[in-house]
Amino acid sequence: MRRKLAAGNWKMNGDAAALGMLAELPRPEGCDVVICPPAPLLYRAVEAAPAGVAIGAQDCHAQAAGAFTGDIAAAMVADAGARYVIVGHSERRAGHQETSRDVRAKAVAARDAGLTTILCLGESAEERAAENTLDIIAGQLSASVPDASTAQTLVVAYEPIWAIGTGAVATPAQIDEVHDFIRDRLITRFGPDGAAMRLLYGGSVKPSNAAEIFASDNVDGALVGGASLSAQDFAPIIEALARS
Ligand code: PGA
């Protein structure tokens, strides 16, 4: 039985005062809750988070230390008390020219630092229109996911780029197709660990559509952007996940 996971990605939003929402989040049994604030808030977030709410970073560097101005190492994320790190978000793949190879190196660094990686992948609108979605997902999976990943070290988040921050959520049939495909690939590659890895859906998840998304067999939770910024929006998503 896979534990459910509700992860919030604050992106470049939030401040110290916003961390007050952590204490207002529900923490249902069988459900992990994670908030990934911007890096300057990590320490404070760890201090502010009640038991049952974990903290994650939004990115890490592949190297352990060195002359990489502005970057943060996976070990620094762990040292701050965070337990998760997002890698390969499409905003970083596009805005920072990160390749799947880069993403894989970051995921290896995260694993070595003892963090759980939330590894994002997903197709663009053009790729979907050209019916290339599953090829793109297959390519990203094989190039981004490190060998020897386990259900403890890796969570995969399917985030169709066209659904991120747009209000255009994928249909249950589209989500089923991609999540079932990812599950098959992970089982082929990792055996029982592939069956135990959590798969999240991300892209315009809201209180109003969460229950429908969580009804899919291979959806174990969500990676939520905009709706994770307030407890008012994120709490009903966590509750819908716990009920699913
Ligand atoms: P969104 O973002 O929920 O605001 O669409 C999701 C994400 O980018 O992780």
PDB file of N, CA and C in Angstrom, residues 3-4 6 25-33 52-53 235 237-243:
ATOM      1  N   ARG A   3       1.827   5.084   0.592  1.00  0.00           N
ATOM      2  CA  ARG A   3       1.345   6.232   1.366  1.00  0.00           C
ATOM      3  C   ARG A   3       1.034   7.370   0.412  1.00  0.00           C
ATOM      4  N   LYS A   4      -0.021   8.078   0.707  1.00  0.00           N
ATOM      5  CA  LYS A   4      -0.387   9.207  -0.154  1.00  0.00           C
ATOM      6  C   LYS A   4       0.500  10.408   0.169  1.00  0.00           C
ATOM      7  N   ALA A   6       0.725  14.696  -0.423  1.00  0.00           N
ATOM      8  CA  ALA A   6       0.288  16.009  -0.910  1.00  0.00           C
ATOM      9  C   ALA A   6       1.463  16.962  -0.761  1.00  0.00           C
ATOM     10  N   LEU A  25      -2.581  23.161   8.526  1.00  0.00           N
ATOM     11  CA  LEU A  25      -2.832  22.082   7.564  1.00  0.00           C
ATOM     12  C   LEU A  25      -3.303  20.816   8.263  1.00  0.00           C
ATOM     13  N   PRO A  26      -4.259  20.106   7.675  1.00  0.00           N
ATOM     14  CA  PRO A  26      -4.649  18.808   8.231  1.00  0.00           C
ATOM     15  C   PRO A  26      -3.524  17.799   8.035  1.00  0.00           C
ATOM     16  N   ARG A  27      -3.430  16.842   8.946  1.00  0.00           N
ATOM     17  CA  ARG A  27      -2.389  15.817   8.832  1.00  0.00           C
ATOM     18  C   ARG A  27      -3.032  14.443   8.984  1.00  0.00           C
ATOM     19  N   PRO A  28      -3.807  14.047   7.968  1.00  0.00           N
ATOM     20  CA  PRO A  28      -4.538  12.789   8.101  1.00  0.00           C
ATOM     21  C   PRO A  28      -3.612  11.577   8.122  1.00  0.00           C
ATOM     22  N   GLU A  29      -4.075  10.514   8.754  1.00  0.00           N
ATOM     23  CA  GLU A  29      -3.290   9.274   8.771  1.00  0.00           C
ATOM     24  C   GLU A  29      -3.151   8.713   7.363  1.00  0.00           C
ATOM     25  N   GLY A  30      -2.014   8.117   7.076  1.00  0.00           N
ATOM     26  CA  GLY A  30      -1.819   7.495   5.761  1.00  0.00           C
ATOM     27  C   GLY A  30      -1.465   8.484   4.675  1.00  0.00           C
ATOM     28  N   CYS A  31      -1.237   9.739   5.072  1.00  0.00           N
ATOM     29  CA  CYS A  31      -1.026  10.794   4.090  1.00  0.00           C
ATOM     30  C   CYS A  31       0.195  11.631   4.506  1.00  0.00           C
ATOM     31  N   ASP A  32       1.168  11.768   3.645  1.00  0.00           N
ATOM     32  CA  ASP A  32       2.305  12.660   3.916  1.00  0.00           C
ATOM     33  C   ASP A  32       2.001  14.039   3.342  1.00  0.00           C
ATOM     34  N   VAL A  33       2.375  15.066   4.095  1.00  0.00           N
ATOM     35  CA  VAL A  33       2.143  16.448   3.662  1.00  0.00           C
ATOM     36  C   VAL A  33       3.501  17.157   3.624  1.00  0.00           C
ATOM     37  N   GLY A  52       4.394  15.956  11.275  1.00  0.00           N
ATOM     38  CA  GLY A  52       3.468  15.503  10.229  1.00  0.00           C
ATOM     39  C   GLY A  52       3.443  16.402   9.007  1.00  0.00           C
ATOM     40  N   VAL A  53       4.102  17.541   9.085  1.00  0.00           N
ATOM     41  CA  VAL A  53       4.264  18.381   7.889  1.00  0.00           C
ATOM     42  C   VAL A  53       5.765  18.466   7.615  1.00  0.00           C
ATOM     43  N   ALA A 235      -5.803  22.742   2.346  1.00  0.00           N
ATOM     44  CA  ALA A 235      -6.426  21.802   3.289  1.00  0.00           C
ATOM     45  C   ALA A 235      -7.476  20.917   2.615  1.00  0.00           C
ATOM     46  N   ILE A 237      -7.633  19.988  -0.396  1.00  0.00           N
ATOM     47  CA  ILE A 237      -6.944  19.061  -1.321  1.00  0.00           C
ATOM     48  C   ILE A 237      -6.377  17.884  -0.516  1.00  0.00           C
ATOM     49  N   ILE A 238      -5.751  18.193   0.626  1.00  0.00           N
ATOM     50  CA  ILE A 238      -5.220  17.123   1.494  1.00  0.00           C
ATOM     51  C   ILE A 238      -6.363  16.225   1.973  1.00  0.00           C
ATOM     52  N   GLU A 239      -7.479  16.833   2.332  1.00  0.00           N
ATOM     53  CA  GLU A 239      -8.618  16.038   2.812  1.00  0.00           C
ATOM     54  C   GLU A 239      -9.188  15.159   1.704  1.00  0.00           C
ATOM     55  N   ALA A 240      -9.238  15.690   0.495  1.00  0.00           N
ATOM     56  CA  ALA A 240      -9.734  14.873  -0.634  1.00  0.00           C
ATOM     57  C   ALA A 240      -8.794  13.697  -0.881  1.00  0.00           C
ATOM     58  N   LEU A 241      -7.499  13.930  -0.717  1.00  0.00           N
ATOM     59  CA  LEU A 241      -6.527  12.845  -0.910  1.00  0.00           C
ATOM     60  C   LEU A 241      -6.710  11.768   0.156  1.00  0.00           C
ATOM     61  N   ALA A 242      -6.890  12.206   1.387  1.00  0.00           N
ATOM     62  CA  ALA A 242      -7.060  11.246   2.481  1.00  0.00           C
ATOM     63  C   ALA A 242      -8.324  10.404   2.277  1.00  0.00           C
ATOM     64  N   ARG A 243      -9.344  10.975   1.690  1.00  0.00           N
ATOM     65  CA  ARG A 243     -10.612  10.244   1.450  1.00  0.00           C
ATOM     66  C   ARG A 243     -10.523   9.309   0.256  1.00  0.00           C
TER      67      ARG A 243
END
